Amino acid sequence: MLKLTLPRKVILLFVLSIVPAAIGIIFCDRLEILLPAIFIVLLNFGFAVKMLLKAMGDFNEAIAVIRKISYGDYSVKIDTTRNKELEVVDVMARKLKDHDLYLSQRSYQTAMLKELAERISTSLDARDAMEIISGSLNKVVSYSTVSYIAFEKNDQIIFKCHLEESISRAFTEEIKKKMLDAFRALTDAPIADDNIKTVYFGTIFDESARDPVRSFFNLPMIIGGKLVGLINVASTKPGLYTEQEVAILYVIVEQAGSTITKIRSVLAEEMGKINSMLAAVNEGLIMVAREGDLLVINREAERFLGISGKESISTFDVIHALYGIFDFRGAMDQVLNSGQTETFPKIKVGGKHYKISASPVRNNKDEKHAVVFVFSDVTQEEEIDEMKSEFISTTSHQLRTPLSSMKWFLEMMINGDTGALNDKQKEVVTDIYNSNERIIALVNDLLDVSRIESGKMRPEPTPTNLVEFINSMLVDLKAQFAKRSQEFSFEHPESLPRIPVDPKLVWQILQNLLSNAAKYTPEKGKITLALSLEPENILVKVTDNGLGIPEFQKHRLFEKFFRADNVNKSDGTGLGLYISRKIAETSGGKLWFESTEGKGSIFYFTIPLAVVQPSAKVA
Ligand code: ADP
């Protein structure tokens, strides 16, 4: 229904009176028309007077409530219940809006509200809101002190008072008392005097000052229908605050409170949706703020960490549950420093395997303010993987002995130890020998993979002169390069320190990278092996000007059995790079590459100068 303001109602009555008045004037000689016309005009006049009287009554009622709460006029005992009282404040604020008083000050109030809304939207905390409001009041009124009292997180009460002018301690004590009286009158919460934290700031006290509190008012802060705090403005000067000013400030504080109430209820609704979504997710999710507060933990995470049912779960509980299994705090630092998603080695908790990844969460200022961890249960995949590895390992072992015997017999046949072969027979037997060699290479690769995955491949470092060692091993490979007329060079510093490495493992990586370079570089191509000394590593670089790796397949290069499309039917198992990278990592180094298809590739790996403790298991 259309709601009319007071001035509009008066105008309507005026219009409704003009018509009968005009009819009365025109038909003034006809009494049966004149008398009803006069009656209607008088009736409208009566309505107008009644409306004005009611409006004045409403206004006075609102002002009376303001006076009672604002000026601490508790001489009359509040006989309504607490909620009733708060309702009255609410009704009063709404009534104020209906009055000319509100209209005349609207632009001034709107400016103030806009500023508050902008600042409050960054915080939904009642105490922050009161801090913001009391900090802005100097633009509206003058005062000696502005103070607020509010509940802290631990149910303690804080009384914070800003001294704009030097006043005596007795002045602030009086303010504190007035505010606590008002607070106690309006809330059921028990407020013990020894549970009040007092904070003064602003200018210093003047103990010689004698001025008492001469003007003051309180503004209640209501959020979600509950009194959460009180703001007080006080001065040594008398009669400073008009009822109009106080009324406007009431509306401002009431609107700030209702803004927070609305935003909180929207947030609560959204959080409800997010929480039910999180509860339905199979992965364990944990979100921790940069400062360490636990922001989110879903049911699955609580369950596998064995902390479900605890009353309040903190980050400490998570760290404690993962102690000795996963360095939660270290992982957080790593993600906050790198600013990107990190994955961590799998962990085993309560007989189950979990894959862990963690990503930074940014706020609207693009600051990393939290980290979200995802724990995915990969027990089934892990079990299948273990079974696969076991199968491969057993069959490879079983195959190795007959394959070695075959190799031995084939060698004897080729050498003529079992009787002379004709050319055709020799050709066929040599083909069988080469195929057997390929199967032996595959079996060896498979055995290496299972050794790596079961954690049985452990570096055994001995002090080694790398340049001498590599030179001694290069003979076979040099023959391979020569066969394809490839130019090979080995570049290294004049002298390198002897470093503790496992030469077998270093050679396994190098042999794989160099034979790949030979395989995937056309005849007459160029291959370079270069060593350089870095502060903490030796950097090994294998460069070729061969086929290169297609851009769209680069991300798959270290997958088991992966071979790029451009290598066609050339020999290979797709296991060499996988094994090489794992060995480099187990030895504390890294392996990576750069490549342009059609131009060539550079493979790099690092060997740490210091001995690195081998990791228990590289998954
Ligand atoms: P394999 O060489 O037995 O196929 P690897 O794991 O050593 O297995 O290599 C995997 C794949 O990476 C190769 O099949 C090839 O596609 C690509 N690759 C490796 N090294 C090179 C290189 N130097 N140039 C071009 N492609 C390469």
Coordinates of C-alpha atoms in Angstrom, one line a residue, residues 10 69 144 157 171 200 229 238 260 262 278 297 308 318 392 477 546 575 579:
V10 CA -1.8 17.5 4.3
I69 CA 19.2 5.8 26.7
S144 CA 36.4 16.0 25.2
I157 CA 34.7 -6.3 28.1
F171 CA 36.2 12.5 34.2
Y200 CA 43.2 5.2 27.0
G229 CA 28.4 -2.3 22.5
P238 CA 27.4 22.1 29.2
I260 CA 26.6 -5.5 9.4
K262 CA 22.6 -7.9 6.7
L278 CA 32.7 -29.0 1.6
I297 CA 38.4 -27.9 7.8
S308 CA 36.4 -35.3 14.5
V318 CA 46.2 -30.4 12.5
I392 CA 57.0 -56.2 -12.9
L477 CA 79.2 -43.7 -26.5
G546 CA 68.4 -32.9 -33.2
L575 CA 61.5 -45.2 -19.3
I579 CA 64.4 -43.2 -14.3

